[in-house]
PDB file of C-alpha atoms and ligand atoms in Angstrom:
ATOM      1  CA  UNK O1383     -42.033 -40.128 -61.228  1.00 87.00           C
ATOM      2  CA  UNK O1384     -45.268 -40.671 -59.289  1.00 95.00           C
ATOM      3  CA  UNK O1385     -47.380 -37.750 -57.956  1.00 97.00           C
ATOM      4  CA  UNK O1386     -46.743 -38.920 -54.388  1.00 97.00           C
ATOM      5  CA  UNK O1387     -43.956 -41.241 -53.470  1.00 98.00           C
ATOM      6  CA  UNK O1388     -43.134 -42.839 -50.141  1.00 98.00           C
ATOM      7  CA  UNK O1389     -39.763 -44.560 -50.410  1.00 97.00           C
ATOM      8  CA  UNK O1390     -38.498 -46.998 -47.725  1.00 97.00           C
ATOM      9  CA  UNK O1391     -40.201 -45.106 -44.912  1.00 97.00           C
ATOM     10  CA  UNK O1392     -39.565 -46.150 -41.318  1.00 97.00           C
ATOM     11  CA  UNK O1393     -41.033 -44.272 -38.344  1.00 97.00           C
ATOM     12  CA  UNK O1394     -39.982 -44.866 -34.751  1.00 96.00           C
ATOM     13  CA  UNK O1395     -41.452 -43.190 -31.731  1.00 95.00           C
ATOM     14  CA  UNK O1396     -39.332 -42.750 -28.626  1.00 92.00           C
ATOM     15  CA  UNK O1397     -35.675 -43.453 -28.019  1.00 90.00           C
ATOM     16  CA  UNK O1398     -33.428 -46.195 -26.626  1.00 90.00           C
ATOM     17  CA  UNK O1399     -35.197 -49.002 -24.794  1.00 89.00           C
ATOM     18  CA  UNK O1400     -38.605 -47.376 -25.188  1.00 91.00           C
ATOM     19  CA  UNK O1401     -38.247 -46.955 -28.930  1.00 93.00           C
ATOM     20  CA  UNK O1402     -41.100 -48.460 -31.013  1.00 93.00           C
ATOM     21  CA  UNK O1403     -40.893 -48.747 -34.752  1.00 95.00           C
ATOM     22  CA  UNK O1404     -44.506 -48.086 -35.806  1.00 95.00           C
ATOM     23  CA  UNK O1405     -44.029 -48.166 -39.558  1.00 96.00           C
ATOM     24  CA  UNK O1406     -41.443 -50.286 -41.431  1.00 96.00           C
ATOM     25  CA  UNK O1407     -40.350 -50.137 -45.017  1.00 96.00           C
ATOM     26  CA  UNK O1408     -43.379 -48.364 -46.392  1.00 97.00           C
ATOM     27  CA  UNK O1409     -43.297 -47.968 -50.144  1.00 97.00           C
ATOM     28  CA  UNK O1410     -46.207 -46.327 -51.870  1.00 97.00           C
ATOM     29  CA  UNK O1411     -46.496 -44.624 -55.266  1.00 97.00           C
ATOM     30  CA  UNK O1412     -49.688 -42.758 -56.211  1.00 98.00           C
ATOM     31  CA  UNK O1413     -50.141 -41.423 -59.770  1.00 97.00           C
ATOM     32  CA  UNK O1414     -51.796 -38.126 -60.568  1.00 97.00           C
ATOM     33  CA  UNK O1415     -55.588 -38.491 -60.683  1.00 97.00           C
ATOM     34  CA  UNK O1416     -55.613 -41.779 -58.769  1.00 98.00           C
ATOM     35  CA  UNK O1417     -57.839 -42.588 -55.829  1.00 98.00           C
ATOM     36  CA  UNK O1418     -56.050 -44.974 -53.439  1.00 98.00           C
ATOM     37  CA  UNK O1419     -57.483 -46.344 -50.187  1.00 98.00           C
ATOM     38  CA  UNK O1420     -55.409 -47.757 -47.341  1.00 97.00           C
ATOM     39  CA  UNK O1421     -57.380 -50.055 -45.091  1.00 95.00           C
ATOM     40  CA  UNK O1422     -55.854 -50.799 -41.742  1.00 87.00           C
ATOM     41  CA  UNK O1423     -56.334 -52.185 -38.306  1.00 86.00           C
ATOM     42  CA  UNK O1424     -56.990 -49.887 -35.387  1.00 85.00           C
ATOM     43  CA  UNK O1425     -53.691 -48.611 -33.968  1.00 87.00           C
ATOM     44  CA  UNK O1426     -51.620 -49.891 -36.851  1.00 88.00           C
ATOM     45  CA  UNK O1427     -50.125 -46.492 -37.758  1.00 92.00           C
ATOM     46  CA  UNK O1428     -52.610 -45.010 -40.185  1.00 92.00           C
ATOM     47  CA  UNK O1429     -52.563 -41.525 -38.644  1.00 92.00           C
ATOM     48  CA  UNK O1430     -48.784 -41.677 -38.430  1.00 95.00           C
ATOM     49  CA  UNK O1431     -48.723 -42.431 -42.158  1.00 95.00           C
ATOM     50  CA  UNK O1432     -51.041 -39.499 -42.923  1.00 94.00           C
ATOM     51  CA  UNK O1433     -48.931 -37.147 -40.796  1.00 94.00           C
ATOM     52  CA  UNK O1434     -45.801 -38.181 -42.668  1.00 96.00           C
ATOM     53  CA  UNK O1435     -47.447 -37.444 -45.994  1.00 96.00           C
ATOM     54  CA  UNK O1436     -48.855 -34.187 -44.769  1.00 93.00           C
ATOM     55  CA  UNK O1437     -45.465 -33.090 -43.438  1.00 94.00           C
ATOM     56  CA  UNK O1438     -46.511 -32.869 -39.780  1.00 93.00           C
ATOM     57  CA  UNK O1439     -44.065 -35.673 -38.970  1.00 96.00           C
ATOM     58  CA  UNK O1440     -40.651 -36.525 -40.351  1.00 96.00           C
ATOM     59  CA  UNK O1441     -39.779 -40.115 -41.198  1.00 97.00           C
ATOM     60  CA  UNK O1442     -36.973 -41.705 -39.149  1.00 97.00           C
ATOM     61  CA  UNK O1443     -35.585 -42.915 -42.430  1.00 97.00           C
ATOM     62  CA  UNK O1444     -36.768 -42.882 -46.034  1.00 97.00           C
ATOM     63  CA  UNK O1445     -38.377 -39.998 -47.917  1.00 97.00           C
ATOM     64  CA  UNK O1446     -41.763 -38.629 -48.904  1.00 97.00           C
ATOM     65  CA  UNK O1447     -41.802 -36.924 -52.307  1.00 97.00           C
ATOM     66  CA  UNK O1448     -44.707 -34.845 -53.549  1.00 97.00           C
ATOM     67  CA  UNK O1449     -44.445 -34.003 -57.298  1.00 96.00           C
ATOM     68  CA  UNK O1450     -40.831 -34.999 -57.123  1.00 96.00           C
ATOM     69  CA  UNK O1451     -39.938 -32.670 -54.157  1.00 96.00           C
ATOM     70  CA  UNK O1452     -39.200 -33.795 -50.689  1.00 96.00           C
ATOM     71  CA  UNK O1453     -42.045 -32.997 -48.226  1.00 96.00           C
ATOM     72  CA  UNK O1454     -40.537 -30.825 -45.490  1.00 93.00           C
ATOM     73  CA  UNK O1455     -43.668 -29.389 -43.851  1.00 91.00           C
ATOM     74  CA  UNK O1456     -47.377 -28.884 -44.351  1.00 90.00           C
ATOM     75  CA  UNK O1457     -48.843 -27.191 -47.450  1.00 88.00           C
ATOM     76  CA  UNK O1458     -52.370 -26.582 -48.565  1.00 84.00           C
ATOM     77  CA  UNK O1459     -51.610 -28.278 -51.864  1.00 88.00           C
ATOM     78  CA  UNK O1460     -52.157 -31.423 -49.725  1.00 89.00           C
ATOM     79  CA  UNK O1461     -55.435 -31.010 -47.837  1.00 88.00           C
ATOM     80  CA  UNK O1462     -56.028 -33.358 -44.938  1.00 87.00           C
ATOM     81  CA  UNK O1463     -59.366 -34.244 -43.506  1.00 87.00           C
ATOM     82  CA  UNK O1464     -58.629 -35.501 -39.998  1.00 82.00           C
ATOM     83  CA  UNK O1465     -60.734 -37.874 -38.000  1.00 79.00           C
ATOM     84  CA  UNK O1466     -60.636 -35.546 -34.979  1.00 76.00           C
ATOM     85  CA  UNK O1467     -62.152 -32.459 -36.714  1.00 75.00           C
ATOM     86  CA  UNK O1468     -59.577 -29.930 -35.330  1.00 83.00           C
ATOM     87  CA  UNK O1469     -61.962 -26.978 -35.451  1.00 92.00           C
ATOM     88  CA  UNK O1470     -61.152 -23.736 -33.727  1.00 94.00           C
ATOM     89  CA  UNK O1471     -63.576 -23.739 -30.743  1.00 94.00           C
ATOM     90  CA  UNK O1472     -63.933 -19.949 -30.502  1.00 96.00           C
ATOM     91  CA  UNK O1473     -65.001 -19.544 -34.142  1.00 96.00           C
ATOM     92  CA  UNK O1474     -68.399 -20.251 -35.777  1.00 97.00           C
ATOM     93  CA  UNK O1475     -68.878 -22.884 -38.504  1.00 98.00           C
ATOM     94  CA  UNK O1476     -68.806 -19.972 -41.065  1.00 98.00           C
ATOM     95  CA  UNK O1477     -65.566 -18.573 -39.576  1.00 97.00           C
ATOM     96  CA  UNK O1478     -63.883 -21.962 -39.306  1.00 96.00           C
ATOM     97  CA  UNK O1479     -64.382 -22.557 -43.019  1.00 97.00           C
ATOM     98  CA  UNK O1480     -63.731 -18.912 -43.998  1.00 97.00           C
ATOM     99  CA  UNK O1481     -60.364 -18.843 -42.357  1.00 96.00           C
ATOM    100  CA  UNK O1482     -59.242 -21.852 -44.412  1.00 94.00           C
ATOM    101  CA  UNK O1483     -60.727 -20.463 -47.655  1.00 96.00           C
ATOM    102  CA  UNK O1484     -58.915 -17.153 -47.096  1.00 96.00           C
ATOM    103  CA  UNK O1485     -55.650 -18.954 -46.637  1.00 93.00           C
ATOM    104  CA  UNK O1486     -56.048 -20.940 -49.790  1.00 93.00           C
ATOM    105  CA  UNK O1487     -57.287 -18.032 -51.862  1.00 96.00           C
ATOM    106  CA  UNK O1488     -55.534 -14.954 -50.372  1.00 95.00           C
ATOM    107  CA  UNK O1489     -56.128 -12.739 -53.480  1.00 96.00           C
ATOM    108  CA  UNK O1490     -59.842 -13.443 -53.858  1.00 97.00           C
ATOM    109  CA  UNK O1491     -62.623 -10.982 -52.962  1.00 97.00           C
ATOM    110  CA  UNK O1492     -64.769 -11.059 -49.807  1.00 97.00           C
ATOM    111  CA  UNK O1493     -67.693 -12.004 -52.036  1.00 98.00           C
ATOM    112  CA  UNK O1494     -65.795 -14.992 -53.455  1.00 98.00           C
ATOM    113  CA  UNK O1495     -64.836 -16.176 -49.953  1.00 98.00           C
ATOM    114  CA  UNK O1496     -68.393 -15.716 -48.671  1.00 98.00           C
ATOM    115  CA  UNK O1497     -69.910 -17.658 -51.569  1.00 98.00           C
ATOM    116  CA  UNK O1498     -67.449 -20.446 -51.315  1.00 98.00           C
ATOM    117  CA  UNK O1499     -67.900 -20.853 -47.587  1.00 98.00           C
ATOM    118  CA  UNK O1500     -71.694 -20.964 -48.016  1.00 98.00           C
ATOM    119  CA  UNK O1501     -71.441 -23.403 -50.963  1.00 97.00           C
ATOM    120  CA  UNK O1502     -69.363 -25.925 -49.015  1.00 96.00           C
ATOM    121  CA  UNK O1503     -71.263 -25.565 -45.753  1.00 97.00           C
ATOM    122  CA  UNK O1504     -74.446 -26.206 -47.752  1.00 95.00           C
ATOM    123  CA  UNK O1505     -72.816 -29.237 -49.448  1.00 92.00           C
ATOM    124  CA  UNK O1506     -72.472 -30.835 -45.956  1.00 92.00           C
ATOM    125  CA  UNK O1507     -76.051 -29.756 -45.088  1.00 93.00           C
ATOM    126  CA  UNK O1508     -75.011 -27.385 -42.342  1.00 96.00           C
ATOM    127  CA  UNK O1509     -76.419 -24.099 -43.479  1.00 98.00           C
ATOM    128  CA  UNK O1510     -78.740 -23.849 -40.485  1.00 98.00           C
ATOM    129  CA  UNK O1511     -75.620 -24.182 -38.232  1.00 98.00           C
ATOM    130  CA  UNK O1512     -73.490 -21.498 -39.996  1.00 98.00           C
ATOM    131  CA  UNK O1513     -73.351 -19.270 -36.869  1.00 98.00           C
ATOM    132  CA  UNK O1514     -72.934 -22.030 -34.325  1.00 98.00           C
ATOM    133  CA  UNK O1515     -69.706 -22.754 -32.465  1.00 97.00           C
ATOM    134  CA  UNK O1516     -68.172 -26.282 -32.307  1.00 95.00           C
ATOM    135  CA  UNK O1517     -69.392 -26.859 -28.775  1.00 95.00           C
ATOM    136  CA  UNK O1518     -72.981 -26.510 -29.985  1.00 97.00           C
ATOM    137  CA  UNK O1519     -72.470 -29.192 -32.637  1.00 95.00           C
ATOM    138  CA  UNK O1520     -72.657 -33.035 -32.502  1.00 92.00           C
ATOM    139  CA  UNK O1521     -69.548 -35.081 -33.328  1.00 89.00           C
ATOM    140  CA  UNK O1522     -70.928 -35.870 -36.779  1.00 89.00           C
ATOM    141  CA  UNK O1523     -71.632 -32.235 -37.484  1.00 92.00           C
ATOM    142  CA  UNK O1524     -68.129 -31.222 -36.480  1.00 93.00           C
ATOM    143  CA  UNK O1525     -66.792 -33.881 -38.814  1.00 90.00           C
ATOM    144  CA  UNK O1526     -68.905 -32.485 -41.637  1.00 92.00           C
ATOM    145  CA  UNK O1527     -67.518 -28.975 -40.966  1.00 94.00           C
ATOM    146  CA  UNK O1528     -64.027 -30.450 -41.233  1.00 93.00           C
ATOM    147  CA  UNK O1529     -64.869 -32.086 -44.530  1.00 92.00           C
ATOM    148  CA  UNK O1530     -66.339 -28.761 -45.858  1.00 94.00           C
ATOM    149  CA  UNK O1531     -63.284 -26.817 -44.639  1.00 95.00           C
ATOM    150  CA  UNK O1532     -60.754 -29.126 -46.378  1.00 93.00           C
ATOM    151  CA  UNK O1533     -62.618 -29.458 -49.645  1.00 93.00           C
ATOM    152  CA  UNK O1534     -63.334 -25.643 -49.846  1.00 95.00           C
ATOM    153  CA  UNK O1535     -59.604 -25.074 -49.984  1.00 94.00           C
ATOM    154  CA  UNK O1536     -59.530 -27.059 -53.275  1.00 93.00           C
ATOM    155  CA  UNK O1537     -56.363 -28.999 -52.458  1.00 94.00           C
ATOM    156  CA  UNK O1538     -54.518 -30.711 -55.339  1.00 94.00           C
ATOM    157  CA  UNK O1539     -54.331 -33.844 -53.273  1.00 95.00           C
ATOM    158  CA  UNK O1540     -57.132 -34.827 -50.886  1.00 95.00           C
ATOM    159  CA  UNK O1541     -55.819 -36.866 -47.925  1.00 95.00           C
ATOM    160  CA  UNK O1542     -58.436 -38.355 -45.698  1.00 94.00           C
ATOM    161  CA  UNK O1543     -57.821 -39.931 -42.315  1.00 93.00           C
ATOM    162  CA  UNK O1544     -61.013 -41.858 -41.559  1.00 92.00           C
ATOM    163  CA  UNK O1545     -62.964 -38.651 -42.314  1.00 90.00           C
ATOM    164  CA  UNK O1546     -66.477 -40.177 -42.178  1.00 90.00           C
ATOM    165  CA  UNK O1547     -66.162 -42.354 -39.109  1.00 84.00           C
ATOM    166  CA  UNK O1548     -68.591 -40.569 -36.815  1.00 79.00           C
ATOM    167  CA  UNK O1549     -71.425 -40.285 -39.388  1.00 88.00           C
ATOM    168  CA  UNK O1550     -74.640 -42.181 -39.860  1.00 90.00           C
ATOM    169  CA  UNK O1551     -74.952 -44.335 -42.991  1.00 90.00           C
ATOM    170  CA  UNK O1552     -77.021 -41.845 -44.951  1.00 91.00           C
ATOM    171  CA  UNK O1553     -74.757 -38.835 -44.296  1.00 90.00           C
ATOM    172  CA  UNK O1554     -71.692 -40.970 -44.828  1.00 92.00           C
ATOM    173  CA  UNK O1555     -73.019 -42.170 -48.201  1.00 93.00           C
ATOM    174  CA  UNK O1556     -73.845 -38.623 -49.286  1.00 91.00           C
ATOM    175  CA  UNK O1557     -70.384 -37.313 -48.314  1.00 91.00           C
ATOM    176  CA  UNK O1558     -68.638 -40.220 -50.076  1.00 94.00           C
ATOM    177  CA  UNK O1559     -70.461 -39.093 -53.206  1.00 94.00           C
ATOM    178  CA  UNK O1560     -69.532 -35.410 -52.667  1.00 90.00           C
ATOM    179  CA  UNK O1561     -65.907 -36.298 -52.241  1.00 94.00           C
ATOM    180  CA  UNK O1562     -66.000 -38.441 -55.332  1.00 95.00           C
ATOM    181  CA  UNK O1563     -67.677 -35.587 -57.319  1.00 92.00           C
ATOM    182  CA  UNK O1564     -64.961 -33.104 -56.320  1.00 91.00           C
ATOM    183  CA  UNK O1565     -62.178 -35.611 -56.988  1.00 95.00           C
ATOM    184  CA  UNK O1566     -63.602 -36.358 -60.444  1.00 93.00           C
ATOM    185  CA  UNK O1567     -64.710 -32.923 -61.482  1.00 91.00           C
ATOM    186  CA  UNK O1568     -61.526 -31.151 -60.415  1.00 90.00           C
ATOM    187  CA  UNK O1569     -59.221 -33.995 -61.500  1.00 92.00           C
ATOM    188  CA  UNK O1570     -57.695 -34.319 -58.077  1.00 95.00           C
ATOM    189  CA  UNK O1571     -55.553 -37.111 -56.511  1.00 96.00           C
ATOM    190  CA  UNK O1572     -56.916 -38.762 -53.395  1.00 97.00           C
ATOM    191  CA  UNK O1573     -55.703 -40.965 -50.566  1.00 97.00           C
ATOM    192  CA  UNK O1574     -58.314 -42.391 -48.156  1.00 97.00           C
ATOM    193  CA  UNK O1575     -57.419 -44.070 -44.934  1.00 95.00           C
ATOM    194  CA  UNK O1576     -60.322 -46.174 -43.743  1.00 93.00           C
ATOM    195  CA  UNK O1577     -61.261 -49.241 -41.763  1.00 90.00           C
ATOM    196  CA  UNK O1578     -64.300 -49.821 -43.920  1.00 92.00           C
ATOM    197  CA  UNK O1579     -63.548 -52.203 -46.775  1.00 94.00           C
ATOM    198  CA  UNK O1580     -66.882 -51.449 -48.555  1.00 94.00           C
ATOM    199  CA  UNK O1581     -66.128 -47.669 -48.470  1.00 95.00           C
ATOM    200  CA  UNK O1582     -62.697 -48.379 -49.941  1.00 96.00           C
ATOM    201  CA  UNK O1583     -64.085 -50.473 -52.802  1.00 96.00           C
ATOM    202  CA  UNK O1584     -66.804 -47.933 -53.550  1.00 97.00           C
ATOM    203  CA  UNK O1585     -64.430 -45.013 -53.714  1.00 97.00           C
ATOM    204  CA  UNK O1586     -60.960 -46.164 -54.740  1.00 98.00           C
ATOM    205  CA  UNK O1587     -59.024 -47.406 -57.770  1.00 98.00           C
ATOM    206  CA  UNK O1588     -56.745 -49.494 -55.610  1.00 97.00           C
ATOM    207  CA  UNK O1589     -56.953 -50.706 -51.959  1.00 97.00           C
ATOM    208  CA  UNK O1590     -53.720 -51.396 -50.032  1.00 97.00           C
ATOM    209  CA  UNK O1591     -53.927 -52.997 -46.621  1.00 96.00           C
ATOM    210  CA  UNK O1592     -51.711 -51.709 -43.818  1.00 94.00           C
ATOM    211  CA  UNK O1593     -50.565 -54.787 -41.876  1.00 92.00           C
ATOM    212  CA  UNK O1594     -50.897 -54.428 -38.090  1.00 86.00           C
ATOM    213  CA  UNK O1595     -48.078 -52.850 -36.137  1.00 75.00           C
ATOM    214  CA  UNK O1596     -45.607 -52.551 -34.535  1.00 84.00           C
ATOM    215  CA  UNK O1597     -43.480 -52.573 -37.689  1.00 89.00           C
ATOM    216  CA  UNK O1598     -46.643 -52.098 -39.792  1.00 92.00           C
ATOM    217  CA  UNK O1599     -46.009 -52.381 -43.463  1.00 94.00           C
ATOM    218  CA  UNK O1600     -48.129 -52.229 -46.580  1.00 95.00           C
ATOM    219  CA  UNK O1601     -49.586 -55.480 -47.955  1.00 93.00           C
ATOM    220  CA  UNK O1602     -50.286 -56.340 -51.589  1.00 95.00           C
ATOM    221  CA  UNK O1603     -52.568 -54.004 -53.516  1.00 96.00           C
ATOM    222  CA  UNK O1604     -56.052 -54.936 -54.717  1.00 97.00           C
ATOM    223  CA  UNK O1605     -57.154 -53.266 -57.915  1.00 97.00           C
ATOM    224  CA  UNK O1606     -60.847 -52.306 -58.140  1.00 97.00           C
ATOM    225  CA  UNK O1607     -61.981 -53.112 -61.649  1.00 96.00           C
ATOM    226  CA  UNK O1608     -65.448 -51.587 -61.361  1.00 96.00           C
ATOM    227  CA  UNK O1609     -66.496 -48.916 -63.789  1.00 95.00           C
ATOM    228  CA  UNK O1610     -67.216 -45.408 -62.639  1.00 95.00           C
ATOM    229  CA  UNK O1611     -69.546 -43.825 -61.664  1.00 93.00           C
ATOM    230  CA  UNK O1612     -70.246 -46.684 -59.308  1.00 95.00           C
ATOM    231  CA  UNK O1613     -73.790 -47.467 -58.311  1.00 93.00           C
ATOM    232  CA  UNK O1614     -74.028 -48.268 -54.610  1.00 90.00           C
ATOM    233  CA  UNK O1615     -77.336 -50.101 -54.994  1.00 90.00           C
ATOM    234  CA  UNK O1616     -76.018 -52.264 -57.777  1.00 92.00           C
ATOM    235  CA  UNK O1617     -72.679 -52.991 -56.081  1.00 92.00           C
ATOM    236  CA  UNK O1618     -74.008 -55.727 -53.865  1.00 88.00           C
ATOM    237  CA  UNK O1619     -74.907 -57.781 -56.969  1.00 92.00           C
ATOM    238  CA  UNK O1620     -71.732 -56.946 -58.787  1.00 95.00           C
ATOM    239  CA  UNK O1621     -69.556 -60.077 -59.124  1.00 95.00           C
ATOM    240  CA  UNK O1622     -66.346 -58.039 -59.203  1.00 95.00           C
ATOM    241  CA  UNK O1623     -67.358 -56.248 -56.010  1.00 95.00           C
ATOM    242  CA  UNK O1624     -68.083 -59.506 -54.195  1.00 95.00           C
ATOM    243  CA  UNK O1625     -64.887 -61.109 -55.413  1.00 96.00           C
ATOM    244  CA  UNK O1626     -62.697 -58.143 -54.457  1.00 95.00           C
ATOM    245  CA  UNK O1627     -64.394 -57.727 -51.127  1.00 95.00           C
ATOM    246  CA  UNK O1628     -63.946 -61.392 -50.285  1.00 95.00           C
ATOM    247  CA  UNK O1629     -60.293 -61.325 -51.306  1.00 96.00           C
ATOM    248  CA  UNK O1630     -59.507 -58.284 -49.167  1.00 95.00           C
ATOM    249  CA  UNK O1631     -61.435 -59.542 -46.134  1.00 94.00           C
ATOM    250  CA  UNK O1632     -59.775 -62.942 -46.357  1.00 94.00           C
ATOM    251  CA  UNK O1633     -56.354 -61.194 -46.489  1.00 95.00           C
ATOM    252  CA  UNK O1634     -57.178 -59.057 -43.476  1.00 92.00           C
ATOM    253  CA  UNK O1635     -58.536 -61.975 -41.483  1.00 91.00           C
ATOM    254  CA  UNK O1636     -55.419 -64.017 -42.244  1.00 90.00           C
ATOM    255  CA  UNK O1637     -52.979 -61.354 -41.159  1.00 87.00           C
ATOM    256  CA  UNK O1638     -55.141 -60.489 -38.136  1.00 79.00           C
ATOM    257  CA  UNK O1639     -55.190 -64.076 -36.858  1.00 78.00           C
ATOM    258  CA  UNK O1640     -51.488 -64.512 -37.732  1.00 74.00           C
ATOM    259  CA  UNK O1641     -50.548 -61.524 -35.554  1.00 68.00           C
ATOM    260  CA  UNK O1642     -52.896 -62.421 -32.754  1.00 67.00           C
ATOM    261  CA  UNK O1643     -51.466 -65.943 -32.614  1.00 68.00           C
ATOM    262  CA  UNK O1644     -47.962 -64.503 -32.327  1.00 64.00           C
ATOM    263  CA  UNK O1645     -48.543 -61.927 -29.596  1.00 60.00           C
ATOM    264  CA  UNK O1646     -50.471 -61.022 -26.463  1.00 56.00           C
ATOM    265  CA  UNK O1647     -51.890 -57.974 -28.141  1.00 53.00           C
ATOM    266  CA  UNK O1648     -55.544 -58.138 -29.246  1.00 52.00           C
ATOM    267  CA  UNK O1649     -55.982 -56.464 -32.609  1.00 51.00           C
ATOM    268  CA  UNK O1650     -59.313 -54.904 -33.476  1.00 57.00           C
ATOM    269  CA  UNK O1651     -60.314 -56.014 -36.995  1.00 51.00           C
ATOM    270  CA  UNK O1652     -61.471 -53.387 -39.530  1.00 58.00           C
ATOM    271  CA  UNK O1653     -65.111 -53.102 -40.176  1.00 56.00           C
ATOM    272  CA  UNK O1654     -65.747 -56.411 -41.927  1.00 52.00           C
ATOM    273  CA  UNK O1655     -69.390 -57.150 -41.267  1.00 50.00           C
ATOM    274  CA  UNK O1656     -71.643 -57.207 -44.370  1.00 47.00           C
ATOM    275  CA  UNK O1657     -73.252 -53.847 -44.662  1.00 49.00           C
ATOM    276  CA  UNK O1658     -75.723 -54.763 -47.392  1.00 46.00           C
ATOM    277  CA  UNK O1659     -78.461 -52.606 -45.944  1.00 41.00           C
ATOM    278  CA  UNK O1660     -76.291 -49.538 -46.088  1.00 46.00           C
ATOM    279  CA  UNK O1661     -76.638 -49.309 -49.820  1.00 42.00           C
ATOM    280  CA  UNK O1662     -80.454 -49.185 -49.633  1.00 43.00           C
ATOM    281  CA  UNK O1663     -80.367 -45.687 -48.226  1.00 35.00           C
ATOM    282  CA  UNK O1664     -79.797 -44.092 -51.678  1.00 35.00           C
TER     283      UNK O1664
HETATM  284  N1  ATP H1876     -46.349 -39.234 -30.620  1.00 80.30           N
HETATM  285  C1  ATP H1876     -46.321 -40.530 -30.325  1.00 80.30           C
HETATM  286  N2  ATP H1876     -45.437 -41.010 -29.440  1.00 80.30           N
HETATM  287  C2  ATP H1876     -45.357 -42.372 -29.168  1.00 80.30           C
HETATM  288  N3  ATP H1876     -46.162 -43.283 -29.699  1.00 80.30           N
HETATM  289  C3  ATP H1876     -47.093 -42.861 -30.595  1.00 80.30           C
HETATM  290  C4  ATP H1876     -47.216 -41.474 -30.959  1.00 80.30           C
HETATM  291  N4  ATP H1876     -48.255 -41.352 -31.875  1.00 80.30           N
HETATM  292  C5  ATP H1876     -48.680 -42.590 -32.074  1.00 80.30           C
HETATM  293  N5  ATP H1876     -48.033 -43.550 -31.340  1.00 80.30           N
HETATM  294  C6  ATP H1876     -48.212 -44.986 -31.307  1.00 80.30           C
HETATM  295  O1  ATP H1876     -48.053 -45.434 -32.631  1.00 80.30           O
HETATM  296  C7  ATP H1876     -48.999 -46.452 -32.939  1.00 80.30           C
HETATM  297  C8  ATP H1876     -49.775 -46.044 -34.221  1.00 80.30           C
HETATM  298  O2  ATP H1876     -50.572 -44.844 -33.850  1.00 80.30           O
HETATM  299  P1  ATP H1876     -51.518 -44.198 -35.032  1.00 80.30           P
HETATM  300  O3  ATP H1876     -52.290 -43.130 -34.320  1.00 80.30           O
HETATM  301  O4  ATP H1876     -50.675 -43.831 -36.168  1.00 80.30           O
HETATM  302  O5  ATP H1876     -52.418 -45.442 -35.401  1.00 80.30           O
HETATM  303  P2  ATP H1876     -53.862 -45.498 -36.143  1.00 80.30           P
HETATM  304  O6  ATP H1876     -53.809 -46.676 -37.024  1.00 80.30           O
HETATM  305  O7  ATP H1876     -54.148 -44.160 -36.731  1.00 80.30           O
HETATM  306  O8  ATP H1876     -54.802 -45.722 -34.901  1.00 80.30           O
HETATM  307  P3  ATP H1876     -56.395 -45.580 -34.824  1.00 80.30           P
HETATM  308  O9  ATP H1876     -56.974 -46.494 -35.810  1.00 80.30           O
HETATM  309  O10 ATP H1876     -56.690 -45.965 -33.414  1.00 80.30           O
HETATM  310  O11 ATP H1876     -56.706 -44.108 -35.086  1.00 80.30           O
HETATM  311  C9  ATP H1876     -49.845 -46.656 -31.702  1.00 80.30           C
HETATM  312  O12 ATP H1876     -49.358 -47.757 -30.992  1.00 80.30           O
HETATM  313  C10 ATP H1876     -49.622 -45.339 -30.889  1.00 80.30           C
HETATM  314  O13 ATP H1876     -49.741 -45.592 -29.543  1.00 80.30           O
END
């Protein structure tokens, strides 16, 4: 039994003539302690997949099992970091994080909650913004609050839906490392949805492409055989990194051009440009 299992998942939106099958025959098994990345094309169904795992959506057919039990709704055992922040606009940064920490640790003291909120807000370098409301923050700052809020709840499984998309390279690199630290230190299981192949290789044990939809399905997995902790600066010269990166990009380009040739829809490719300079920020 895997920690998280998706068995023969199909998800259709709409009914009758307007029905669209977004995900088809998705099978994914993640073991406890693993870090898996799914890299997909824009609009291929990545958020739908996250919402099925989180329990916000029900599959049209198939089942999602978490620790052997069918997922029937949301739970803070599985913490999701969404790409669209979902902060409560009337609460400050402190209050947005505190409300989540209280929910995850209902029996803990006020002091514990206060310290934990401040620790995680500091981790995302937002201590000066503790008393600001979301409307006073930039998109990247809001995204960092969302990261702090999810990680402060100490979920058993960290599920990330393009969580670092709106961030500059330096902040993005720092948060990748914070997420990896928490995953490693607390022996958590992680699923990262990203359109950045380099980010996937830096962070994950395996990368699985999501083929473009409709009827998106998972492609073959690519194992990342690079020792941890990984050194960003050294990665660009790592033969295994270059080989894996080329293999994944080649696969994505092939399926992208295959689908474009067969339809009128223009698919936006994942972030495939070399980002060599990015690693120099550390
Ligand atoms: N509630 C819904 N009802 C109908 N169609 C939907 C619904 N939610 C998503 N879709 C459609 O399903 C497809 C996949 O959407 P989804 O948001 O899962 O993709 P995504 O890969 O996360 O996209 P992006 O990379 O742009 O965030 C899209 O064509 C979208 O229009």
